[in-house]
Amino acid sequence: MTNRIGLSTASVYPESSAHAFGYAAALGYDTVEVMVGIDALSQQTSAVAQLSDHHEIPISAVHAPCLLFTQRVWGTEPWGKLERSAEMAQAVGAAVVVVHPPFRWQRDYARDFVNGIAAIEESTGIAFAVENMYPWRATSKRGVEMYLPGWDPSEEPYANTTIDLSHAAIAASDPISMARRLGDRLRHIHLTDGTGSAKDEHLVPGRGSMGAAGFLQHLAQTGFAGEVIVEINTRKCNTREERELDLRESLEFAREHLAVTTP
């Protein structure tokens, strides 16, 4: 089984979503995940559809605008954001919307989140893959919970989930153990890396301490059939050439370690 390797548009920030499609096509990525963010183009379904057509590269997922700095993108009503994310996904042919669990201060949203996600999946036909996050202060002996109902999606009955290796690093959470707990509910991967720092590092896979190679090999051996999306931070790259090297290295890393013969 050959997994598609996609590129998150977040991976080229501060360059635009349009640049992300260009990099993905030039480097040989199979798909793109659109991070709906402060880049105005990423908020426009027609624009991202045109980019997909122009570069002849499909959009495999839409990341809903649920980060701290995208709290006002597409309004402030969280269910409305998810509805719009589903509409974009349907329009561009993506089967997955990636969503974070609610922040602890979004209590009304959090109260109905688990059942609400199941309901929106049923009404839209789109998989809402809830992403693993982390305690707010993972360095303290008792981490402060930033997310409700919790940062670990394996503890809730979501039908579809996402594992992000940078978030797992902050939480000091073993991604292979989480994958085993999730079983066939694991739908989506954000391939990146981290060192265990409290910062959300999103390193090139292999440059951190999360065992990204072993994690991909585990996915291959267990027949994971979902999307693998490179979501790295290239903000420190000084040139396009440096950014391109990081994106190419990430793609080659993914292909190498997913190419494991399934027992």
Short mmCIF file of C-alpha atoms in Angstrom, two decimals:
data_model
loop_
_atom_site.label_atom_id
_atom_site.label_comp_id
_atom_site.label_asym_id
_atom_site.label_seq_id
_atom_site.Cartn_x
_atom_site.Cartn_y
_atom_site.Cartn_z
CA MET A 1 0.00 0.00 0.00
CA THR A 2 1.43 3.37 -1.01
CA ASN A 3 0.41 6.31 1.14
CA ARG A 4 0.02 9.71 -0.45
CA ILE A 5 2.42 12.29 0.96
CA GLY A 6 0.97 15.77 1.16
CA LEU A 7 2.33 19.22 1.99
CA SER A 8 0.57 21.52 4.44
CA THR A 9 0.42 25.10 3.22
CA ALA A 10 1.55 26.04 6.75
CA SER A 11 4.95 24.53 5.93
CA VAL A 12 5.98 27.45 3.70
CA TYR A 13 4.96 30.33 6.02
CA PRO A 14 5.69 33.27 5.73
CA GLU A 15 5.29 32.53 2.03
CA SER A 16 1.70 32.20 0.86
CA SER A 17 -0.63 29.30 0.19
CA ALA A 18 -0.08 29.90 -3.52
CA HIS A 19 3.65 29.29 -3.03
CA ALA A 20 2.87 26.07 -1.16
CA PHE A 21 1.11 24.62 -4.19
CA GLY A 22 4.10 25.60 -6.33
CA TYR A 23 6.56 23.88 -4.00
CA ALA A 24 4.37 20.78 -3.73
CA ALA A 25 4.10 20.40 -7.49
CA ALA A 26 7.77 21.12 -8.17
CA LEU A 27 9.06 18.70 -5.52
CA GLY A 28 6.70 15.84 -6.34
CA TYR A 29 4.32 15.86 -3.39
CA ASP A 30 1.11 13.93 -4.04
CA THR A 31 -1.37 16.29 -2.37
CA VAL A 32 -1.78 19.56 -0.46
CA GLU A 33 -3.46 20.23 2.90
CA VAL A 34 -4.87 23.76 3.04
CA MET A 35 -4.38 25.45 6.41
CA VAL A 36 -7.17 28.02 6.55
CA GLY A 37 -5.40 30.97 8.17
CA ILE A 38 -4.60 34.63 8.04
CA ASP A 39 -3.46 34.30 4.41
CA ALA A 40 -6.60 35.65 2.71
CA LEU A 41 -6.22 33.29 -0.23
CA SER A 42 -6.48 30.25 2.07
CA GLN A 43 -9.95 31.41 3.11
CA GLN A 44 -11.30 31.41 -0.46
CA THR A 45 -12.56 28.10 -1.78
CA SER A 46 -12.49 29.23 -5.41
CA ALA A 47 -8.87 30.39 -5.10
CA VAL A 48 -7.54 27.16 -3.61
CA ALA A 49 -9.53 25.14 -6.16
CA GLN A 50 -7.91 27.15 -8.96
CA LEU A 51 -4.45 26.55 -7.48
CA SER A 52 -5.16 22.83 -7.29
CA ASP A 53 -6.25 22.78 -10.94
CA HIS A 54 -3.37 24.97 -12.12
CA HIS A 55 -0.68 22.85 -10.47
CA GLU A 56 -2.54 19.59 -11.15
CA ILE A 57 -2.25 18.53 -7.52
CA PRO A 58 -5.25 17.43 -5.42
CA ILE A 59 -6.26 18.85 -2.05
CA SER A 60 -6.49 15.97 0.42
CA ALA A 61 -7.46 17.88 3.56
CA VAL A 62 -8.59 21.23 4.94
CA HIS A 63 -7.28 22.36 8.33
CA ALA A 64 -10.04 24.31 10.09
CA PRO A 65 -9.07 27.77 11.46
CA CYS A 66 -8.89 26.76 15.13
CA LEU A 67 -5.45 28.03 16.13
CA LEU A 68 -5.03 30.89 18.61
CA PHE A 69 -4.04 33.34 15.86
CA THR A 70 -6.93 32.30 13.58
CA GLN A 71 -9.66 32.76 16.21
CA ARG A 72 -11.38 35.43 14.10
CA VAL A 73 -10.97 33.79 10.68
CA TRP A 74 -14.41 32.93 9.28
CA GLY A 75 -16.08 34.55 12.28
CA THR A 76 -15.86 33.60 15.93
CA GLU A 77 -18.59 30.94 16.14
CA PRO A 78 -16.70 27.61 16.24
CA TRP A 79 -19.37 25.36 14.72
CA GLY A 80 -19.79 27.84 11.88
CA LYS A 81 -16.06 27.55 11.15
CA LEU A 82 -16.35 23.77 10.98
CA GLU A 83 -19.35 24.00 8.64
CA ARG A 84 -17.39 26.30 6.33
CA SER A 85 -14.38 23.98 6.49
CA ALA A 86 -16.62 21.08 5.43
CA GLU A 87 -18.05 23.16 2.59
CA MET A 88 -14.53 23.93 1.35
CA ALA A 89 -13.51 20.28 1.63
CA GLN A 90 -16.59 19.16 -0.33
CA ALA A 91 -15.98 21.77 -3.02
CA VAL A 92 -12.32 20.83 -3.58
CA GLY A 93 -12.72 17.06 -3.23
CA ALA A 94 -10.98 16.65 0.14
CA ALA A 95 -12.23 13.84 2.39
CA VAL A 96 -10.78 15.17 5.65
CA VAL A 97 -11.07 18.28 7.83
CA VAL A 98 -8.42 18.50 10.56
CA VAL A 99 -9.68 20.10 13.76
CA HIS A 100 -8.17 20.81 17.18
CA PRO A 101 -10.16 20.17 20.37
CA PRO A 102 -11.70 23.31 21.92
CA PHE A 103 -9.71 25.63 24.14
CA ARG A 104 -10.66 25.39 27.80
CA TRP A 105 -12.35 28.80 27.73
CA GLN A 106 -14.70 27.66 24.90
CA ARG A 107 -16.86 25.83 27.42
CA ASP A 108 -20.14 25.74 25.49
CA TYR A 109 -18.33 24.47 22.38
CA ALA A 110 -16.40 21.92 24.42
CA ARG A 111 -19.48 20.63 26.21
CA ASP A 112 -21.00 19.33 22.96
CA PHE A 113 -17.78 18.75 21.04
CA VAL A 114 -17.62 14.95 20.92
CA ASN A 115 -21.27 14.51 19.92
CA GLY A 116 -21.13 17.57 17.68
CA ILE A 117 -18.19 16.20 15.71
CA ALA A 118 -20.04 12.92 15.17
CA ALA A 119 -23.10 14.86 14.01
CA ILE A 120 -21.23 17.08 11.55
CA GLU A 121 -19.47 14.03 10.11
CA GLU A 122 -22.83 12.38 9.53
CA SER A 123 -24.42 15.48 8.00
CA THR A 124 -21.50 16.36 5.70
CA GLY A 125 -19.92 13.01 4.84
CA ILE A 126 -16.52 14.53 5.71
CA ALA A 127 -14.14 12.95 8.23
CA PHE A 128 -13.33 15.43 11.02
CA ALA A 129 -9.96 14.12 12.21
CA VAL A 130 -9.43 15.49 15.74
CA GLU A 131 -5.77 16.24 16.38
CA ASN A 132 -3.66 15.39 19.43
CA MET A 133 -2.55 18.49 21.33
CA TYR A 134 -0.67 18.87 24.66
CA PRO A 135 -0.98 20.16 28.22
CA TRP A 136 -0.37 23.89 28.41
CA ARG A 137 2.54 23.59 30.82
CA ALA A 138 3.95 20.19 30.07
CA THR A 139 7.17 21.06 31.95
CA SER A 140 5.40 21.22 35.31
CA LYS A 141 4.71 18.01 37.20
CA ARG A 142 1.03 18.51 36.65
CA GLY A 143 0.30 19.99 33.25
CA VAL A 144 -2.45 22.58 33.02
CA GLU A 145 -5.17 21.41 30.64
CA MET A 146 -5.49 23.89 27.79
CA TYR A 147 -7.96 21.81 25.78
CA LEU A 148 -11.38 20.34 26.56
CA PRO A 149 -12.49 17.59 26.71
CA GLY A 150 -8.74 16.84 26.58
CA TRP A 151 -5.57 16.96 24.49
CA ASP A 152 -5.40 13.19 23.81
CA PRO A 153 -7.97 12.13 21.18
CA SER A 154 -7.51 8.45 22.06
CA GLU A 155 -9.41 9.12 25.29
CA GLU A 156 -12.60 10.12 23.45
CA PRO A 157 -14.79 8.14 21.02
CA TYR A 158 -13.93 10.16 17.90
CA ALA A 159 -14.37 8.17 14.69
CA ASN A 160 -11.41 9.95 13.02
CA THR A 161 -8.23 11.38 14.50
CA THR A 162 -4.90 12.99 13.59
CA ILE A 163 -1.49 12.38 15.17
CA ASP A 164 0.98 15.30 15.04
CA LEU A 165 4.52 14.40 16.10
CA SER A 166 5.46 17.92 17.23
CA HIS A 167 2.46 18.03 19.55
CA ALA A 168 3.33 14.55 20.83
CA ALA A 169 6.83 15.84 21.64
CA ILE A 170 5.48 18.65 23.84
CA ALA A 171 3.16 16.23 25.63
CA ALA A 172 5.95 13.65 26.06
CA SER A 173 3.51 11.23 24.47
CA ASP A 174 4.67 8.14 22.57
CA PRO A 175 3.07 8.40 19.10
CA ILE A 176 3.28 4.65 18.41
CA SER A 177 1.43 3.91 21.65
CA MET A 178 -1.20 6.50 20.72
CA ALA A 179 -1.52 4.97 17.24
CA ARG A 180 -2.07 1.55 18.81
CA ARG A 181 -4.76 2.95 21.12
CA LEU A 182 -6.49 4.61 18.20
CA GLY A 183 -6.34 1.61 15.88
CA ASP A 184 -8.40 2.18 12.74
CA ARG A 185 -9.66 5.50 14.11
CA LEU A 186 -6.29 7.01 13.10
CA ARG A 187 -7.11 8.71 9.82
CA HIS A 188 -4.47 11.39 9.29
CA ILE A 189 -0.82 12.17 10.11
CA HIS A 190 1.04 15.46 10.49
CA LEU A 191 4.61 14.39 9.82
CA THR A 192 7.08 16.60 11.66
CA ASP A 193 9.31 16.26 14.73
CA GLY A 194 10.18 17.79 18.09
CA THR A 195 12.73 17.56 20.87
CA GLY A 196 10.39 17.71 23.87
CA SER A 197 10.76 21.48 24.20
CA ALA A 198 7.71 23.40 25.40
CA LYS A 199 7.79 25.17 22.02
CA ASP A 200 5.74 23.71 19.19
CA GLU A 201 8.83 23.19 17.04
CA HIS A 202 7.52 21.39 13.92
CA LEU A 203 11.00 20.27 12.91
CA VAL A 204 11.90 18.47 9.71
CA PRO A 205 11.20 14.77 10.47
CA GLY A 206 14.32 13.04 11.70
CA ARG A 207 15.77 16.18 13.29
CA GLY A 208 13.96 15.68 16.60
CA SER A 209 13.68 12.93 19.16
CA MET A 210 10.23 11.50 18.38
CA GLY A 211 11.42 8.48 16.42
CA ALA A 212 9.67 9.67 13.28
CA ALA A 213 11.27 6.92 11.17
CA GLY A 214 10.05 4.18 13.49
CA PHE A 215 6.61 5.77 13.66
CA LEU A 216 6.28 5.74 9.85
CA GLN A 217 7.53 2.16 9.73
CA HIS A 218 4.88 1.23 12.31
CA LEU A 219 2.21 2.83 10.12
CA ALA A 220 3.44 0.90 7.08
CA GLN A 221 3.54 -2.39 8.95
CA THR A 222 0.03 -1.95 10.34
CA GLY A 223 -1.51 -1.03 6.99
CA PHE A 224 -2.30 2.63 7.71
CA ALA A 225 -4.26 3.85 4.70
CA GLY A 226 -4.68 7.54 5.49
CA GLU A 227 -2.91 10.69 4.40
CA VAL A 228 0.57 11.64 5.60
CA ILE A 229 1.02 15.42 5.56
CA VAL A 230 4.35 17.20 6.03
CA GLU A 231 3.70 20.07 8.44
CA ILE A 232 7.03 21.69 9.30
CA ASN A 233 8.19 25.15 10.36
CA THR A 234 10.48 26.74 7.76
CA ARG A 235 10.32 30.30 9.11
CA LYS A 236 14.05 30.28 9.91
CA CYS A 237 14.97 29.51 6.30
CA ASN A 238 16.65 32.59 4.84
CA THR A 239 16.07 31.74 1.17
CA ARG A 240 13.67 29.85 -1.05
CA GLU A 241 16.46 27.37 -1.69
CA GLU A 242 16.80 26.59 2.03
CA ARG A 243 13.05 26.14 2.35
CA GLU A 244 12.97 23.90 -0.71
CA LEU A 245 15.73 21.73 0.76
CA ASP A 246 13.76 21.23 4.00
CA LEU A 247 10.59 20.39 2.08
CA ARG A 248 12.45 17.95 -0.18
CA GLU A 249 14.20 16.29 2.78
CA SER A 250 10.85 15.82 4.52
CA LEU A 251 9.27 14.24 1.44
CA GLU A 252 12.20 11.88 0.92
CA PHE A 253 12.14 10.92 4.62
CA ALA A 254 8.44 10.06 4.37
CA ARG A 255 8.83 7.97 1.23
CA GLU A 256 11.86 6.12 2.58
CA HIS A 257 10.33 5.07 5.89
CA LEU A 258 6.83 4.33 4.64
CA ALA A 259 8.29 1.96 2.04
CA VAL A 260 8.42 -0.94 4.49
CA THR A 261 7.15 -4.34 3.49
CA THR A 262 4.00 -5.13 5.44
CA PRO A 263 4.40 -8.48 7.23
#
